[in-house]
Amino acid sequence: MAPKRRIIIDTDPGNDDVIAMLLALAAPASELEVVLISVVEGNVDVRACVRNVVAIFHVLDEEIKWRKSQNLPAGFEGCTKYKPLVAIGANEPLHDKSDNADYFHGTDGLGGSTVTHPEFNPHESWKRLFEEPPPDDELTKTASDQVKDLEDKPFSNFTTSRQPAHKEILRLLRENEAETISIVSIGPLTNLALAAAEDPETFLRAKEVISMGGAIDAIGNVTPNAEFNVWADPHAAARVYALSSAIPSSTMPSTVENYAGQDLPAYPPHLSKTLRVVLMALDITEEHTVSKSLFQQKSGELCARGSPLAKWMQAFLNPMLDKMASLHHGHDNDATLALHDPLCIYYVLTQDDPKWKSSSKSPEDIRVECTGQWTRGMTVNDRRPRKRRDSDGEAPHDRGNWLGNKSGNRIERMLESPGKDECGAWILDRILGYVQ
C-alpha cells in the first residue's frame, strides 16, 4: 500500500474548487490527510471564499448524520479522523487590483445557491471564528462560554487559524519533516508567493507544488492567451515558478511586487534546492469533464433519498451546467463542466499510476508574462528545437537565457492521466459514497 499523502490545499472556491476539496476530504485516512486549507482571493472575494469552505464542513456534518441514519458508511475521514486547519490569506494580488471571476461562478462563487438554497449556508457565527478573541479579563464568564460554544459545537470538524494563511503554510512546513507535505494550488498563487518571499528555504521544504493553471498549447479561458488562476496574479505565479530554476533571478518578474504596501524581496542568489512544480494546465484539465447527464445519474437517487450533500451539489452545479449548456446552443444533456481543480486531487490520489504522462519536453522552461497589454498571465514555453547551451551568459540570439543549462524554469507539465473518460464518474463516486 502506498504511504499516506499529506497536502495543503490553497484555494479560491469556486464551484470546481469545492468539488476538489470534497474529493480530498472523501479520501480514506490511510490515503490522504488535508493538513491545511488556505484561502485566497480569486474566483470571488476572500470572505465569500472562506464562507464556501465553511459551508463544505457544515454540509458534510449534515451528510454524515444522514448517512448514519441510513446505516450507510459515514465516509469523509478527512474531517472525521482529521480536523483540517482553515486560514484566511491574501485579499488582493501582488501587483494589480483584483478582478474576480464572479461573472462565471456567481457573486457567491456557488452559482447563486447561497440565495436560492439558504438551508445549506453555514451558521453566521463562522465569521467570529477567524477573529482574535478579546482577552479573558474583558469577557464575562457567559461571553467566554459563548465563544467556546461557537468553536466547539457548530463547526467541530475543522480547526480555525487566526494567522495569515502564508504564515500557516510556513509553520507547517517548518514543523514537519522536509518533503512530506505537498501543496495543491487551485487558485491564484498569491499565498504561496508571500510564503516563499518571507522564507524561501522553509518553503522549499514542500515536497512539490501541484498547480492548476496556465494554457500552453490550449487557448485561454479569461483572455485568448491566459488561464484565470495565472492571469489573476501573474506576478505571484512567476515568483513560484522561478523557484523551479537553479537561478531564480533568471525568470523573476521585471516589475517590483508589493503586498499591503511592502515590497517583496528578491530571492537569495543561491538556494539549497529547486522546487518541483507540477502543472495542470488547461491543455489537460479541459479534457477531463463531468456531463449533466452523468451528474444527474449519480446524484438523483441520493437527492430523492434526502442526502444533504447530493442536494447541495445539485444546488450549485446545476446552474453551472445550465450555463455551459446555454453557451453551447442549449444542448442540455451534452453540457459538460471541466474538472480543472479536481484533477489536481485526482493526481495526488493516483500519481503512482504509470499512465500519468508529462510533456515529452518536461521539465519545460515555462514562464509567465506579467506586463503585456494583451498577454498578461500568458504561460510561455520555449518551442525552439534547440539544445541548451553550456554557458549561462547572455547571448544576442537568446534574449532571456532560455537555453541556459541552469537559467530558466523547470516545470513538469502533465498531459495524460490514467482515465480521461472515467475520471468524472470516479470523482463523483468517491464523493457521493459509492466507493469507500
PDB file of N, CA and C in Angstrom, residues 42-129:
ATOM      1  N   GLY A  42      -9.851  35.199  -5.431  1.00  0.00           N
ATOM      2  CA  GLY A  42      -9.707  34.723  -6.799  1.00  0.00           C
ATOM      3  C   GLY A  42     -11.040  34.702  -7.513  1.00  0.00           C
ATOM      4  N   ASN A  43     -11.692  33.534  -7.524  1.00  0.00           N
ATOM      5  CA  ASN A  43     -12.988  33.441  -8.193  1.00  0.00           C
ATOM      6  C   ASN A  43     -13.974  34.470  -7.645  1.00  0.00           C
ATOM      7  N   VAL A  44     -13.973  34.631  -6.320  1.00  0.00           N
ATOM      8  CA  VAL A  44     -14.779  35.656  -5.650  1.00  0.00           C
ATOM      9  C   VAL A  44     -13.921  36.259  -4.546  1.00  0.00           C
ATOM     10  N   ASP A  45     -14.463  37.256  -3.826  1.00  0.00           N
ATOM     11  CA  ASP A  45     -13.669  37.897  -2.787  1.00  0.00           C
ATOM     12  C   ASP A  45     -13.366  36.907  -1.670  1.00  0.00           C
ATOM     13  N   VAL A  46     -12.341  37.217  -0.897  1.00  0.00           N
ATOM     14  CA  VAL A  46     -11.790  36.225   0.019  1.00  0.00           C
ATOM     15  C   VAL A  46     -12.780  35.821   1.104  1.00  0.00           C
ATOM     16  N   ARG A  47     -13.632  36.744   1.578  1.00  0.00           N
ATOM     17  CA  ARG A  47     -14.594  36.375   2.620  1.00  0.00           C
ATOM     18  C   ARG A  47     -15.639  35.409   2.079  1.00  0.00           C
ATOM     19  N   ALA A  48     -16.068  35.608   0.832  1.00  0.00           N
ATOM     20  CA  ALA A  48     -17.001  34.651   0.229  1.00  0.00           C
ATOM     21  C   ALA A  48     -16.334  33.296   0.056  1.00  0.00           C
ATOM     22  N   CYS A  49     -15.046  33.319  -0.274  1.00  0.00           N
ATOM     23  CA  CYS A  49     -14.307  32.057  -0.401  1.00  0.00           C
ATOM     24  C   CYS A  49     -14.258  31.314   0.925  1.00  0.00           C
ATOM     25  N   VAL A  50     -14.011  32.050   2.017  1.00  0.00           N
ATOM     26  CA  VAL A  50     -13.965  31.411   3.337  1.00  0.00           C
ATOM     27  C   VAL A  50     -15.327  30.834   3.695  1.00  0.00           C
ATOM     28  N   ARG A  51     -16.382  31.610   3.435  1.00  0.00           N
ATOM     29  CA  ARG A  51     -17.737  31.101   3.712  1.00  0.00           C
ATOM     30  C   ARG A  51     -17.987  29.797   2.974  1.00  0.00           C
ATOM     31  N   ASN A  52     -17.523  29.700   1.732  1.00  0.00           N
ATOM     32  CA  ASN A  52     -17.749  28.480   0.965  1.00  0.00           C
ATOM     33  C   ASN A  52     -16.982  27.298   1.540  1.00  0.00           C
ATOM     34  N   VAL A  53     -15.784  27.560   2.072  1.00  0.00           N
ATOM     35  CA  VAL A  53     -15.043  26.484   2.736  1.00  0.00           C
ATOM     36  C   VAL A  53     -15.794  26.020   3.974  1.00  0.00           C
ATOM     37  N   VAL A  54     -16.266  26.982   4.783  1.00  0.00           N
ATOM     38  CA  VAL A  54     -17.013  26.616   5.989  1.00  0.00           C
ATOM     39  C   VAL A  54     -18.292  25.868   5.610  1.00  0.00           C
ATOM     40  N   ALA A  55     -18.926  26.266   4.498  1.00  0.00           N
ATOM     41  CA  ALA A  55     -20.137  25.585   4.048  1.00  0.00           C
ATOM     42  C   ALA A  55     -19.868  24.114   3.749  1.00  0.00           C
ATOM     43  N   ILE A  56     -18.695  23.805   3.208  1.00  0.00           N
ATOM     44  CA  ILE A  56     -18.352  22.407   2.948  1.00  0.00           C
ATOM     45  C   ILE A  56     -18.440  21.590   4.235  1.00  0.00           C
ATOM     46  N   PHE A  57     -17.824  22.097   5.291  1.00  0.00           N
ATOM     47  CA  PHE A  57     -17.807  21.358   6.552  1.00  0.00           C
ATOM     48  C   PHE A  57     -19.199  21.295   7.180  1.00  0.00           C
ATOM     49  N   HIS A  58     -19.975  22.363   7.014  1.00  0.00           N
ATOM     50  CA  HIS A  58     -21.348  22.365   7.508  1.00  0.00           C
ATOM     51  C   HIS A  58     -22.181  21.291   6.809  1.00  0.00           C
ATOM     52  N   VAL A  59     -22.113  21.242   5.489  1.00  0.00           N
ATOM     53  CA  VAL A  59     -22.905  20.257   4.744  1.00  0.00           C
ATOM     54  C   VAL A  59     -22.409  18.839   5.028  1.00  0.00           C
ATOM     55  N   LEU A  60     -21.093  18.673   5.142  1.00  0.00           N
ATOM     56  CA  LEU A  60     -20.570  17.333   5.429  1.00  0.00           C
ATOM     57  C   LEU A  60     -21.010  16.839   6.802  1.00  0.00           C
ATOM     58  N   ASP A  61     -21.117  17.732   7.760  1.00  0.00           N
ATOM     59  CA  ASP A  61     -21.625  17.345   9.075  1.00  0.00           C
ATOM     60  C   ASP A  61     -23.047  16.810   8.956  1.00  0.00           C
ATOM     61  N   GLU A  62     -23.870  17.507   8.171  1.00  0.00           N
ATOM     62  CA  GLU A  62     -25.248  17.059   7.954  1.00  0.00           C
ATOM     63  C   GLU A  62     -25.288  15.747   7.161  1.00  0.00           C
ATOM     64  N   GLU A  63     -24.399  15.620   6.172  1.00  0.00           N
ATOM     65  CA  GLU A  63     -24.357  14.410   5.346  1.00  0.00           C
ATOM     66  C   GLU A  63     -23.971  13.187   6.177  1.00  0.00           C
ATOM     67  N   ILE A  64     -22.985  13.346   7.043  1.00  0.00           N
ATOM     68  CA  ILE A  64     -22.539  12.222   7.870  1.00  0.00           C
ATOM     69  C   ILE A  64     -23.666  11.774   8.809  1.00  0.00           C
ATOM     70  N   LYS A  65     -24.407  12.723   9.376  1.00  0.00           N
ATOM     71  CA  LYS A  65     -25.564  12.370  10.215  1.00  0.00           C
ATOM     72  C   LYS A  65     -26.596  11.599   9.392  1.00  0.00           C
ATOM     73  N   TRP A  66     -26.855  12.077   8.169  1.00  0.00           N
ATOM     74  CA  TRP A  66     -27.845  11.410   7.312  1.00  0.00           C
ATOM     75  C   TRP A  66     -27.397   9.993   6.962  1.00  0.00           C
ATOM     76  N   ARG A  67     -26.135   9.849   6.589  1.00  0.00           N
ATOM     77  CA  ARG A  67     -25.637   8.520   6.219  1.00  0.00           C
ATOM     78  C   ARG A  67     -25.763   7.549   7.385  1.00  0.00           C
ATOM     79  N   LYS A  68     -25.456   8.002   8.586  1.00  0.00           N
ATOM     80  CA  LYS A  68     -25.584   7.125   9.755  1.00  0.00           C
ATOM     81  C   LYS A  68     -27.036   6.732   9.979  1.00  0.00           C
ATOM     82  N   SER A  69     -27.957   7.664   9.734  1.00  0.00           N
ATOM     83  CA  SER A  69     -29.385   7.350   9.901  1.00  0.00           C
ATOM     84  C   SER A  69     -29.869   6.341   8.865  1.00  0.00           C
ATOM     85  N   GLN A  70     -29.144   6.254   7.735  1.00  0.00           N
ATOM     86  CA  GLN A  70     -29.493   5.311   6.665  1.00  0.00           C
ATOM     87  C   GLN A  70     -28.657   4.029   6.743  1.00  0.00           C
ATOM     88  N   ASN A  71     -27.892   3.892   7.839  1.00  0.00           N
ATOM     89  CA  ASN A  71     -26.995   2.734   8.002  1.00  0.00           C
ATOM     90  C   ASN A  71     -25.982   2.628   6.858  1.00  0.00           C
ATOM     91  N   LEU A  72     -25.535   3.782   6.399  1.00  0.00           N
ATOM     92  CA  LEU A  72     -24.511   3.839   5.362  1.00  0.00           C
ATOM     93  C   LEU A  72     -23.173   4.220   5.994  1.00  0.00           C
ATOM     94  N   PRO A  73     -22.071   3.792   5.403  1.00  0.00           N
ATOM     95  CA  PRO A  73     -20.765   4.231   5.922  1.00  0.00           C
ATOM     96  C   PRO A  73     -20.671   5.757   5.891  1.00  0.00           C
ATOM     97  N   ALA A  74     -20.165   6.338   6.969  1.00  0.00           N
ATOM     98  CA  ALA A  74     -20.120   7.801   7.068  1.00  0.00           C
ATOM     99  C   ALA A  74     -19.176   8.415   6.048  1.00  0.00           C
ATOM    100  N   GLY A  75     -18.017   7.762   5.810  1.00  0.00           N
ATOM    101  CA  GLY A  75     -17.037   8.313   4.880  1.00  0.00           C
ATOM    102  C   GLY A  75     -16.443   9.614   5.398  1.00  0.00           C
ATOM    103  N   PHE A  76     -15.831  10.351   4.512  1.00  0.00           N
ATOM    104  CA  PHE A  76     -15.249  11.671   4.785  1.00  0.00           C
ATOM    105  C   PHE A  76     -14.338  11.650   6.012  1.00  0.00           C
ATOM    106  N   GLU A  77     -13.404  10.710   5.976  1.00  0.00           N
ATOM    107  CA  GLU A  77     -12.444  10.617   7.072  1.00  0.00           C
ATOM    108  C   GLU A  77     -11.519  11.826   7.130  1.00  0.00           C
ATOM    109  N   GLY A  78     -11.497  12.603   6.035  1.00  0.00           N
ATOM    110  CA  GLY A  78     -10.700  13.825   6.034  1.00  0.00           C
ATOM    111  C   GLY A  78     -11.162  14.846   7.040  1.00  0.00           C
ATOM    112  N   CYS A  79     -12.411  14.729   7.526  1.00  0.00           N
ATOM    113  CA  CYS A  79     -12.881  15.651   8.570  1.00  0.00           C
ATOM    114  C   CYS A  79     -13.507  14.910   9.744  1.00  0.00           C
ATOM    115  N   THR A  80     -13.403  13.571   9.778  1.00  0.00           N
ATOM    116  CA  THR A  80     -13.824  12.829  10.962  1.00  0.00           C
ATOM    117  C   THR A  80     -12.617  12.305  11.735  1.00  0.00           C
ATOM    118  N   LYS A  81     -11.599  11.843  11.017  1.00  0.00           N
ATOM    119  CA  LYS A  81     -10.377  11.389  11.675  1.00  0.00           C
ATOM    120  C   LYS A  81      -9.335  12.494  11.771  1.00  0.00           C
ATOM    121  N   TYR A  82      -9.454  13.497  10.902  1.00  0.00           N
ATOM    122  CA  TYR A  82      -8.580  14.666  10.960  1.00  0.00           C
ATOM    123  C   TYR A  82      -9.451  15.908  11.070  1.00  0.00           C
ATOM    124  N   LYS A  83      -8.894  16.976  11.555  1.00  0.00           N
ATOM    125  CA  LYS A  83      -9.583  18.266  11.633  1.00  0.00           C
ATOM    126  C   LYS A  83      -8.744  19.297  10.878  1.00  0.00           C
ATOM    127  N   PRO A  84      -8.966  19.438   9.572  1.00  0.00           N
ATOM    128  CA  PRO A  84      -8.107  20.346   8.797  1.00  0.00           C
ATOM    129  C   PRO A  84      -8.120  21.766   9.360  1.00  0.00           C
ATOM    130  N   LEU A  85      -6.983  22.406   9.271  1.00  0.00           N
ATOM    131  CA  LEU A  85      -6.850  23.805   9.647  1.00  0.00           C
ATOM    132  C   LEU A  85      -7.337  24.658   8.478  1.00  0.00           C
ATOM    133  N   VAL A  86      -8.058  25.725   8.777  1.00  0.00           N
ATOM    134  CA  VAL A  86      -8.524  26.667   7.752  1.00  0.00           C
ATOM    135  C   VAL A  86      -7.975  28.045   8.092  1.00  0.00           C
ATOM    136  N   ALA A  87      -7.314  28.687   7.126  1.00  0.00           N
ATOM    137  CA  ALA A  87      -6.709  30.001   7.349  1.00  0.00           C
ATOM    138  C   ALA A  87      -7.040  30.935   6.198  1.00  0.00           C
ATOM    139  N   ILE A  88      -7.258  32.200   6.524  1.00  0.00           N
ATOM    140  CA  ILE A  88      -7.578  33.215   5.519  1.00  0.00           C
ATOM    141  C   ILE A  88      -6.280  33.839   5.014  1.00  0.00           C
ATOM    142  N   GLY A  89      -6.169  33.959   3.688  1.00  0.00           N
ATOM    143  CA  GLY A  89      -4.973  34.508   3.085  1.00  0.00           C
ATOM    144  C   GLY A  89      -5.212  35.825   2.372  1.00  0.00           C
ATOM    145  N   ALA A  90      -4.496  36.000   1.277  1.00  0.00           N
ATOM    146  CA  ALA A  90      -4.435  37.275   0.569  1.00  0.00           C
ATOM    147  C   ALA A  90      -5.796  37.695   0.021  1.00  0.00           C
ATOM    148  N   ASN A  91      -6.079  38.987   0.134  1.00  0.00           N
ATOM    149  CA  ASN A  91      -7.328  39.528  -0.399  1.00  0.00           C
ATOM    150  C   ASN A  91      -7.106  40.427  -1.604  1.00  0.00           C
ATOM    151  N   GLU A  92      -5.893  40.364  -2.168  1.00  0.00           N
ATOM    152  CA  GLU A  92      -5.583  41.103  -3.388  1.00  0.00           C
ATOM    153  C   GLU A  92      -4.321  40.502  -3.998  1.00  0.00           C
ATOM    154  N   PRO A  93      -4.129  40.665  -5.301  1.00  0.00           N
ATOM    155  CA  PRO A  93      -2.904  40.157  -5.930  1.00  0.00           C
ATOM    156  C   PRO A  93      -1.697  40.998  -5.553  1.00  0.00           C
ATOM    157  N   LEU A  94      -0.520  40.548  -5.949  1.00  0.00           N
ATOM    158  CA  LEU A  94       0.719  41.219  -5.562  1.00  0.00           C
ATOM    159  C   LEU A  94       0.872  42.579  -6.216  1.00  0.00           C
ATOM    160  N   HIS A  95       0.412  42.719  -7.431  1.00  0.00           N
ATOM    161  CA  HIS A  95       0.784  43.919  -8.194  1.00  0.00           C
ATOM    162  C   HIS A  95      -0.411  44.729  -8.669  1.00  0.00           C
ATOM    163  N   ASP A  96      -1.411  44.094  -9.227  1.00  0.00           N
ATOM    164  CA  ASP A  96      -2.546  44.813  -9.789  1.00  0.00           C
ATOM    165  C   ASP A  96      -3.769  44.650  -8.901  1.00  0.00           C
ATOM    166  N   LYS A  97      -4.816  45.356  -9.223  1.00  0.00           N
ATOM    167  CA  LYS A  97      -6.045  45.238  -8.452  1.00  0.00           C
ATOM    168  C   LYS A  97      -6.752  43.921  -8.769  1.00  0.00           C
ATOM    169  N   SER A  98      -7.623  43.502  -7.849  1.00  0.00           N
ATOM    170  CA  SER A  98      -8.355  42.252  -8.016  1.00  0.00           C
ATOM    171  C   SER A  98      -9.376  42.371  -9.143  1.00  0.00           C
ATOM    172  N   ASP A  99      -9.624  41.264  -9.807  1.00  0.00           N
ATOM    173  CA  ASP A  99     -10.672  41.176 -10.822  1.00  0.00           C
ATOM    174  C   ASP A  99     -11.191  39.745 -10.776  1.00  0.00           C
ATOM    175  N   ASN A 100     -12.307  39.538 -10.067  1.00  0.00           N
ATOM    176  CA  ASN A 100     -12.797  38.199  -9.789  1.00  0.00           C
ATOM    177  C   ASN A 100     -13.442  37.545 -11.001  1.00  0.00           C
ATOM    178  N   ALA A 101     -13.766  36.262 -10.844  1.00  0.00           N
ATOM    179  CA  ALA A 101     -14.475  35.503 -11.884  1.00  0.00           C
ATOM    180  C   ALA A 101     -15.914  35.257 -11.477  1.00  0.00           C
ATOM    181  N   ASP A 102     -16.508  36.235 -10.758  1.00  0.00           N
ATOM    182  CA  ASP A 102     -17.895  36.043 -10.316  1.00  0.00           C
ATOM    183  C   ASP A 102     -18.884  36.081 -11.480  1.00  0.00           C
ATOM    184  N   TYR A 103     -18.444  36.590 -12.630  1.00  0.00           N
ATOM    185  CA  TYR A 103     -19.290  36.565 -13.824  1.00  0.00           C
ATOM    186  C   TYR A 103     -19.602  35.127 -14.239  1.00  0.00           C
ATOM    187  N   PHE A 104     -18.728  34.189 -13.870  1.00  0.00           N
ATOM    188  CA  PHE A 104     -18.958  32.779 -14.211  1.00  0.00           C
ATOM    189  C   PHE A 104     -19.455  31.993 -13.005  1.00  0.00           C
ATOM    190  N   HIS A 105     -18.811  32.159 -11.866  1.00  0.00           N
ATOM    191  CA  HIS A 105     -19.139  31.354 -10.691  1.00  0.00           C
ATOM    192  C   HIS A 105     -20.302  31.923  -9.885  1.00  0.00           C
ATOM    193  N   GLY A 106     -20.745  33.145 -10.206  1.00  0.00           N
ATOM    194  CA  GLY A 106     -21.746  33.814  -9.383  1.00  0.00           C
ATOM    195  C   GLY A 106     -21.066  34.629  -8.301  1.00  0.00           C
ATOM    196  N   THR A 107     -21.755  35.645  -7.788  1.00  0.00           N
ATOM    197  CA  THR A 107     -21.131  36.526  -6.808  1.00  0.00           C
ATOM    198  C   THR A 107     -20.777  35.803  -5.519  1.00  0.00           C
ATOM    199  N   ASP A 108     -21.443  34.675  -5.253  1.00  0.00           N
ATOM    200  CA  ASP A 108     -21.120  33.893  -4.059  1.00  0.00           C
ATOM    201  C   ASP A 108     -20.120  32.781  -4.352  1.00  0.00           C
ATOM    202  N   GLY A 109     -19.744  32.614  -5.624  1.00  0.00           N
ATOM    203  CA  GLY A 109     -18.827  31.545  -6.001  1.00  0.00           C
ATOM    204  C   GLY A 109     -19.500  30.214  -6.232  1.00  0.00           C
ATOM    205  N   LEU A 110     -20.786  30.117  -5.899  1.00  0.00           N
ATOM    206  CA  LEU A 110     -21.512  28.844  -5.980  1.00  0.00           C
ATOM    207  C   LEU A 110     -22.795  28.989  -6.782  1.00  0.00           C
ATOM    208  N   GLY A 111     -22.717  29.703  -7.884  1.00  0.00           N
ATOM    209  CA  GLY A 111     -23.850  29.803  -8.800  1.00  0.00           C
ATOM    210  C   GLY A 111     -25.098  30.422  -8.215  1.00  0.00           C
ATOM    211  N   GLY A 112     -24.937  31.269  -7.189  1.00  0.00           N
ATOM    212  CA  GLY A 112     -26.091  31.911  -6.562  1.00  0.00           C
ATOM    213  C   GLY A 112     -26.835  31.037  -5.578  1.00  0.00           C
ATOM    214  N   SER A 113     -26.306  29.860  -5.265  1.00  0.00           N
ATOM    215  CA  SER A 113     -27.040  28.906  -4.423  1.00  0.00           C
ATOM    216  C   SER A 113     -27.165  29.365  -2.978  1.00  0.00           C
ATOM    217  N   THR A 114     -26.304  30.300  -2.531  1.00  0.00           N
ATOM    218  CA  THR A 114     -26.449  30.786  -1.159  1.00  0.00           C
ATOM    219  C   THR A 114     -27.746  31.572  -0.987  1.00  0.00           C
ATOM    220  N   VAL A 115     -28.281  32.089  -2.109  1.00  0.00           N
ATOM    221  CA  VAL A 115     -29.560  32.804  -2.077  1.00  0.00           C
ATOM    222  C   VAL A 115     -30.709  31.851  -2.372  1.00  0.00           C
ATOM    223  N   THR A 116     -30.543  31.011  -3.393  1.00  0.00           N
ATOM    224  CA  THR A 116     -31.638  30.117  -3.796  1.00  0.00           C
ATOM    225  C   THR A 116     -31.821  28.940  -2.844  1.00  0.00           C
ATOM    226  N   HIS A 117     -30.762  28.554  -2.144  1.00  0.00           N
ATOM    227  CA  HIS A 117     -30.840  27.416  -1.217  1.00  0.00           C
ATOM    228  C   HIS A 117     -30.170  27.794   0.110  1.00  0.00           C
ATOM    229  N   PRO A 118     -30.746  28.729   0.853  1.00  0.00           N
ATOM    230  CA  PRO A 118     -30.109  29.202   2.091  1.00  0.00           C
ATOM    231  C   PRO A 118     -29.989  28.126   3.160  1.00  0.00           C
ATOM    232  N   GLU A 119     -30.725  27.034   3.016  1.00  0.00           N
ATOM    233  CA  GLU A 119     -30.653  25.965   4.019  1.00  0.00           C
ATOM    234  C   GLU A 119     -29.278  25.319   4.092  1.00  0.00           C
ATOM    235  N   PHE A 120     -28.452  25.533   3.069  1.00  0.00           N
ATOM    236  CA  PHE A 120     -27.106  24.952   3.078  1.00  0.00           C
ATOM    237  C   PHE A 120     -26.043  25.937   3.565  1.00  0.00           C
ATOM    238  N   ASN A 121     -26.457  27.156   3.892  1.00  0.00           N
ATOM    239  CA  ASN A 121     -25.490  28.143   4.360  1.00  0.00           C
ATOM    240  C   ASN A 121     -25.063  27.829   5.791  1.00  0.00           C
ATOM    241  N   PRO A 122     -23.797  28.000   6.116  1.00  0.00           N
ATOM    242  CA  PRO A 122     -23.354  27.772   7.493  1.00  0.00           C
ATOM    243  C   PRO A 122     -23.899  28.844   8.426  1.00  0.00           C
ATOM    244  N   HIS A 123     -23.990  28.519   9.705  1.00  0.00           N
ATOM    245  CA  HIS A 123     -24.421  29.476  10.710  1.00  0.00           C
ATOM    246  C   HIS A 123     -23.519  30.711  10.661  1.00  0.00           C
ATOM    247  N   GLU A 124     -24.128  31.888  10.821  1.00  0.00           N
ATOM    248  CA  GLU A 124     -23.385  33.142  10.691  1.00  0.00           C
ATOM    249  C   GLU A 124     -22.241  33.268  11.701  1.00  0.00           C
ATOM    250  N   SER A 125     -22.257  32.418  12.719  1.00  0.00           N
ATOM    251  CA  SER A 125     -21.192  32.506  13.723  1.00  0.00           C
ATOM    252  C   SER A 125     -19.820  32.179  13.154  1.00  0.00           C
ATOM    253  N   TRP A 126     -19.752  31.629  11.931  1.00  0.00           N
ATOM    254  CA  TRP A 126     -18.450  31.327  11.336  1.00  0.00           C
ATOM    255  C   TRP A 126     -17.578  32.572  11.232  1.00  0.00           C
ATOM    256  N   LYS A 127     -18.219  33.732  11.074  1.00  0.00           N
ATOM    257  CA  LYS A 127     -17.449  34.960  10.877  1.00  0.00           C
ATOM    258  C   LYS A 127     -16.584  35.283  12.099  1.00  0.00           C
ATOM    259  N   ARG A 128     -17.038  34.865  13.280  1.00  0.00           N
ATOM    260  CA  ARG A 128     -16.307  35.184  14.502  1.00  0.00           C
ATOM    261  C   ARG A 128     -15.145  34.227  14.739  1.00  0.00           C
ATOM    262  N   LEU A 129     -15.162  33.096  14.059  1.00  0.00           N
ATOM    263  CA  LEU A 129     -14.132  32.095  14.316  1.00  0.00           C
ATOM    264  C   LEU A 129     -12.743  32.557  13.890  1.00  0.00           C
TER     265      LEU A 129
END
